[in-house]
Amino acid sequence: MKTVLGLGLLAAAVPATAASTDPLSMLGVNLGKNGSTLSAPMQIVILLTLLTLLPAAAMCVTPFLRITIVLHFLRQALGTQTAPSNQVLVGLALFLTILIMQPVAADMYRQGWEPLESGQLTAQQAMDQAAQPLRAFLMRFARDKDIRLFVELAREPAPRKPADLELKILIPAYILSELKTGFQIGAVLFLPFLVIDLVVASVTLSVGMMQLPPVMISAPFKVLLFVLVDGWNLVVGSLMKGFYQ
C-alpha cells in the first residue's frame, strides 16, 4: 500500500516539476492562447529597466544637455579644476532645465494625461497627444541639416510637413544640434580667458620666471575678471534667453 501511494505521489509530482523547469516559465513569460502574456515579475523587470534609462533619455531631450556642456567648458576655461563641483553644476543645470521645460510638461499633462485619466482617450492616443508639445519643442532647436541626415539614415520618405516628423528622427537630430550649439558657446567662453593665459605666459617668459607655471599666475586674474563682469549672471542669462527666443 505504501509503495502504491509513493508511486502515485511521484506521478503527480512529475508534471509540476516539468512545468516549473519550462524555460519560458522560469523567465516569467506565460504564453496564453495568443502567445503574448507577460507575468507580473517580467513586467516589473521591464519597467525597472526602462526606469534606469529614463534619466539619460530625459537629459538628452531637454536643455540639460546644452547647459551642462556650457558649464563644463566654463569651469575648464576658468581653470578652477573642481570649483564649482560636479554636484553644484548638475544641480544648477537641473533647476534651469525644470524652469525651461515646465510649460512643455504642463502642455503634455493637459493634452495626454488628463484625457487618459478621464477616459476620453486610450493609452496610445494619450501618448500621441502628449508627444505633440515635446515634438514642437525639439523642432525649435533641431537643425534642418541634422534632421535631413537622420531621415536619410532611417531610409524614410521626406515628410510633407514638419509635424509629420517622428520622434525617432527628431530626438537624435536635437541631440546633435545641441552638442554643436554647446561647443560653439564653450569656444566663445574660452577666448577671453585664453587671451589672459597668453599675456601672462608671455610676461612670465620675458622676465625669466621659468620655475612658476603661468597657469598658477593667470588663474586669479581669470577668476577676478569673471567676478567683475558678473559672469554667472551673463552666462546663465544668455543660456536661458537662447531657449526662450
Tab-separated table of C-alpha atoms in Angstrom:
chain	number	residue	atom	x	y	z
A	1	MET	CA	0.000	0.000	0.000
A	2	LYS	CA	2.827	2.359	0.845
A	3	THR	CA	4.530	1.505	-2.463
A	4	VAL	CA	1.392	2.286	-4.467
A	5	LEU	CA	0.906	5.567	-2.587
A	6	GLY	CA	4.534	6.542	-3.213
A	7	LEU	CA	4.240	5.848	-6.935
A	8	GLY	CA	1.080	7.970	-7.073
A	9	LEU	CA	2.773	10.921	-5.399
A	10	LEU	CA	5.750	10.610	-7.750
A	11	ALA	CA	3.475	10.580	-10.788
A	12	ALA	CA	1.693	13.670	-9.538
A	13	ALA	CA	4.979	15.484	-8.907
A	14	VAL	CA	6.427	14.871	-12.384
A	15	PRO	CA	4.111	17.280	-14.303
A	16	ALA	CA	4.646	20.024	-11.719
A	17	THR	CA	8.423	19.649	-11.960
A	18	ALA	CA	8.306	19.686	-15.742
A	19	ALA	CA	6.197	22.846	-15.718
A	20	SER	CA	8.499	24.567	-13.253
A	21	THR	CA	11.545	23.796	-15.399
A	22	ASP	CA	9.992	25.287	-18.519
A	23	PRO	CA	12.480	27.913	-19.760
A	24	LEU	CA	9.740	30.422	-20.572
A	25	SER	CA	8.140	29.997	-17.155
A	26	MET	CA	11.498	30.474	-15.472
A	27	LEU	CA	11.879	33.772	-17.373
A	28	GLY	CA	8.432	34.898	-16.238
A	29	VAL	CA	6.806	34.597	-19.659
A	30	ASN	CA	3.448	32.843	-19.581
A	31	LEU	CA	2.209	32.096	-23.067
A	32	GLY	CA	-1.566	32.247	-23.247
A	33	LYS	CA	-3.808	31.444	-26.185
A	34	ASN	CA	-2.487	34.377	-28.182
A	35	GLY	CA	1.093	33.749	-27.005
A	36	SER	CA	1.715	37.307	-25.756
A	37	THR	CA	1.113	37.342	-21.999
A	38	LEU	CA	3.831	38.502	-19.588
A	39	SER	CA	3.769	37.613	-15.942
A	40	ALA	CA	3.927	40.254	-13.218
A	41	PRO	CA	7.639	39.608	-12.381
A	42	MET	CA	8.604	40.010	-16.034
A	43	GLN	CA	6.630	43.233	-16.298
A	44	ILE	CA	8.400	44.562	-13.193
A	45	VAL	CA	11.796	43.694	-14.703
A	46	ILE	CA	10.936	45.518	-17.934
A	47	LEU	CA	9.611	48.517	-16.009
A	48	LEU	CA	12.750	48.768	-13.859
A	49	THR	CA	14.923	48.510	-16.973
A	50	LEU	CA	13.032	51.371	-18.590
A	51	LEU	CA	13.315	53.433	-15.404
A	52	THR	CA	17.115	53.068	-15.459
A	53	LEU	CA	17.161	54.501	-18.989
A	54	LEU	CA	14.720	57.305	-18.182
A	55	PRO	CA	17.282	59.777	-16.685
A	56	ALA	CA	19.548	59.501	-19.732
A	57	ALA	CA	16.594	59.968	-22.078
A	58	ALA	CA	15.330	62.966	-20.104
A	59	MET	CA	18.772	64.579	-20.208
A	60	CYS	CA	19.034	64.167	-23.972
A	61	VAL	CA	15.627	65.656	-24.899
A	62	THR	CA	15.805	68.680	-22.585
A	63	PRO	CA	18.029	71.793	-22.317
A	64	PHE	CA	20.020	69.899	-19.664
A	65	LEU	CA	22.357	68.736	-22.437
A	66	ARG	CA	23.400	72.185	-23.624
A	67	ILE	CA	23.546	73.686	-20.136
A	68	THR	CA	25.858	71.011	-18.731
A	69	ILE	CA	28.209	71.287	-21.716
A	70	VAL	CA	28.459	75.073	-21.401
A	71	LEU	CA	29.025	74.948	-17.637
A	72	HIS	CA	31.716	72.317	-18.094
A	73	PHE	CA	33.513	74.463	-20.684
A	74	LEU	CA	33.209	77.467	-18.386
A	75	ARG	CA	34.862	75.647	-15.497
A	76	GLN	CA	37.650	74.441	-17.775
A	77	ALA	CA	38.189	77.954	-19.110
A	78	LEU	CA	38.431	79.378	-15.596
A	79	GLY	CA	40.968	76.710	-14.687
A	80	THR	CA	39.424	76.158	-11.248
A	81	GLN	CA	39.521	72.339	-11.618
A	82	THR	CA	36.768	71.206	-9.245
A	83	ALA	CA	35.196	74.523	-8.252
A	84	PRO	CA	32.240	74.564	-8.618
A	85	SER	CA	31.886	70.843	-8.010
A	86	ASN	CA	30.043	68.491	-10.343
A	87	GLN	CA	27.112	68.315	-7.922
A	88	VAL	CA	26.693	72.089	-7.989
A	89	LEU	CA	26.862	72.293	-11.785
A	90	VAL	CA	24.436	69.398	-12.239
A	91	GLY	CA	22.059	70.901	-9.678
A	92	LEU	CA	22.131	74.284	-11.396
A	93	ALA	CA	21.556	72.674	-14.793
A	94	LEU	CA	18.698	70.610	-13.382
A	95	PHE	CA	16.814	73.562	-11.932
A	96	LEU	CA	17.326	75.641	-15.080
A	97	THR	CA	16.014	72.710	-17.119
A	98	ILE	CA	12.924	72.426	-14.920
A	99	LEU	CA	12.278	76.163	-15.358
A	100	ILE	CA	12.502	75.910	-19.150
A	101	MET	CA	10.583	72.652	-19.553
A	102	GLN	CA	7.757	73.485	-17.123
A	103	PRO	CA	5.433	74.902	-19.858
A	104	VAL	CA	6.145	71.911	-22.106
A	105	ALA	CA	5.467	69.443	-19.280
A	106	ALA	CA	2.241	71.273	-18.424
A	107	ASP	CA	1.042	71.016	-22.034
A	108	MET	CA	1.932	67.324	-22.136
A	109	TYR	CA	-0.047	66.757	-18.946
A	110	ARG	CA	-3.118	68.629	-20.221
A	111	GLN	CA	-3.128	67.020	-23.661
A	112	GLY	CA	-2.192	63.482	-22.649
A	113	TRP	CA	-2.688	62.548	-19.026
A	114	GLU	CA	-5.896	64.428	-18.239
A	115	PRO	CA	-7.884	62.942	-21.190
A	116	LEU	CA	-6.498	59.498	-20.361
A	117	GLU	CA	-7.475	59.840	-16.714
A	118	SER	CA	-10.997	60.900	-17.633
A	119	GLY	CA	-11.349	58.031	-20.108
A	120	GLN	CA	-11.600	60.203	-23.208
A	121	LEU	CA	-8.502	58.696	-24.865
A	122	THR	CA	-6.819	55.331	-24.952
A	123	ALA	CA	-3.252	54.898	-23.748
A	124	GLN	CA	-1.852	55.001	-27.297
A	125	GLN	CA	-3.875	58.086	-28.204
A	126	ALA	CA	-2.799	59.801	-24.982
A	127	MET	CA	0.849	59.094	-25.771
A	128	ASP	CA	0.455	60.553	-29.264
A	129	GLN	CA	-1.225	63.677	-27.901
A	130	ALA	CA	1.361	64.128	-25.139
A	131	ALA	CA	4.175	63.856	-27.677
A	132	GLN	CA	2.954	66.895	-29.619
A	133	PRO	CA	4.349	69.589	-27.237
A	134	LEU	CA	7.648	67.716	-26.982
A	135	ARG	CA	7.833	67.417	-30.758
A	136	ALA	CA	7.233	71.157	-31.133
A	137	PHE	CA	9.985	71.913	-28.601
A	138	LEU	CA	12.507	69.640	-30.319
A	139	MET	CA	11.733	71.109	-33.738
A	140	ARG	CA	12.528	74.610	-32.479
A	141	PHE	CA	16.171	73.717	-31.820
A	142	ALA	CA	16.891	70.827	-34.204
A	143	ARG	CA	18.740	71.980	-37.304
A	144	ASP	CA	17.382	71.121	-40.729
A	145	LYS	CA	20.732	69.626	-41.690
A	146	ASP	CA	20.641	67.166	-38.799
A	147	ILE	CA	17.002	66.281	-39.481
A	148	ARG	CA	17.807	65.514	-43.133
A	149	LEU	CA	20.728	63.368	-42.022
A	150	PHE	CA	18.608	61.113	-39.843
A	151	VAL	CA	15.795	60.970	-42.381
A	152	GLU	CA	18.344	59.610	-44.858
A	153	LEU	CA	19.812	57.205	-42.315
A	154	ALA	CA	16.346	55.883	-41.447
A	155	ARG	CA	15.636	55.477	-45.199
A	156	GLU	CA	12.245	57.063	-44.857
A	157	PRO	CA	10.491	59.376	-47.313
A	158	ALA	CA	10.768	63.058	-46.601
A	159	PRO	CA	7.775	64.265	-44.560
A	160	ARG	CA	5.327	66.606	-46.232
A	161	LYS	CA	5.286	68.937	-43.235
A	162	PRO	CA	7.377	69.286	-40.063
A	163	ALA	CA	4.545	67.937	-37.903
A	164	ASP	CA	4.898	64.574	-39.665
A	165	LEU	CA	8.405	64.021	-38.294
A	166	GLU	CA	8.653	61.146	-35.840
A	167	LEU	CA	10.413	61.353	-32.507
A	168	LYS	CA	12.966	58.749	-33.588
A	169	ILE	CA	14.160	61.330	-36.138
A	170	LEU	CA	13.767	64.448	-34.030
A	171	ILE	CA	15.489	63.226	-30.857
A	172	PRO	CA	18.915	62.343	-32.367
A	173	ALA	CA	18.750	65.448	-34.579
A	174	TYR	CA	18.071	67.580	-31.489
A	175	ILE	CA	20.987	65.960	-29.635
A	176	LEU	CA	23.429	66.711	-32.469
A	177	SER	CA	22.174	70.277	-32.742
A	178	GLU	CA	22.527	70.859	-29.001
A	179	LEU	CA	26.031	69.379	-28.981
A	180	LYS	CA	27.116	71.761	-31.721
A	181	THR	CA	25.489	74.755	-30.025
A	182	GLY	CA	27.040	73.870	-26.664
A	183	PHE	CA	30.512	73.544	-28.174
A	184	GLN	CA	30.105	76.842	-30.022
A	185	ILE	CA	29.203	78.654	-26.809
A	186	GLY	CA	32.067	76.920	-24.990
A	187	ALA	CA	34.562	78.040	-27.631
A	188	VAL	CA	33.390	81.644	-27.271
A	189	LEU	CA	33.738	81.415	-23.482
A	190	PHE	CA	37.310	80.182	-23.842
A	191	LEU	CA	38.521	83.149	-25.910
A	192	PRO	CA	38.842	85.908	-23.237
A	193	PHE	CA	40.460	83.521	-20.774
A	194	LEU	CA	42.822	82.304	-23.489
A	195	VAL	CA	43.957	85.889	-24.042
A	196	ILE	CA	44.754	86.218	-20.322
A	197	ASP	CA	46.750	82.974	-20.433
A	198	LEU	CA	48.761	84.192	-23.436
A	199	VAL	CA	49.506	87.562	-21.852
A	200	VAL	CA	50.585	86.029	-18.547
A	201	ALA	CA	52.699	83.390	-20.288
A	202	SER	CA	54.494	85.995	-22.409
A	203	VAL	CA	55.159	88.209	-19.368
A	204	THR	CA	56.500	85.371	-17.237
A	205	LEU	CA	58.791	84.222	-20.042
A	206	SER	CA	60.081	87.748	-20.674
A	207	VAL	CA	61.042	88.262	-17.023
A	208	GLY	CA	62.585	84.797	-16.769
A	209	MET	CA	60.120	83.216	-14.304
A	210	MET	CA	60.575	79.695	-15.618
A	211	GLN	CA	60.000	77.852	-12.345
A	212	LEU	CA	56.442	79.128	-11.749
A	213	PRO	CA	53.786	77.740	-14.133
A	214	PRO	CA	51.889	80.506	-15.960
A	215	VAL	CA	48.588	78.768	-15.172
A	216	MET	CA	49.024	79.420	-11.455
A	217	ILE	CA	49.540	83.128	-12.104
A	218	SER	CA	46.720	83.544	-14.629
A	219	ALA	CA	44.091	81.683	-12.567
A	220	PRO	CA	43.480	84.552	-10.061
A	221	PHE	CA	43.235	87.084	-12.909
A	222	LYS	CA	40.673	84.945	-14.755
A	223	VAL	CA	38.566	84.497	-11.647
A	224	LEU	CA	38.807	88.229	-10.886
A	225	LEU	CA	37.730	89.139	-14.431
A	226	PHE	CA	34.829	86.691	-14.263
A	227	VAL	CA	33.634	88.138	-10.958
A	228	LEU	CA	33.983	91.764	-12.063
A	229	VAL	CA	31.814	91.268	-15.157
A	230	ASP	CA	29.263	89.222	-13.149
A	231	GLY	CA	29.978	86.190	-15.286
A	232	TRP	CA	27.446	83.808	-13.771
A	233	ASN	CA	24.618	86.215	-14.458
A	234	LEU	CA	25.767	86.738	-18.035
A	235	VAL	CA	26.266	83.050	-18.825
A	236	VAL	CA	23.048	81.800	-17.238
A	237	GLY	CA	21.044	84.722	-18.639
A	238	SER	CA	22.347	84.102	-22.160
A	239	LEU	CA	21.567	80.393	-21.907
A	240	MET	CA	18.026	80.985	-20.718
A	241	LYS	CA	17.331	83.681	-23.339
A	242	GLY	CA	18.521	81.306	-26.039
A	243	PHE	CA	15.759	78.845	-25.133
A	244	TYR	CA	13.017	81.441	-24.762
A	245	GLN	CA	13.586	83.128	-28.111
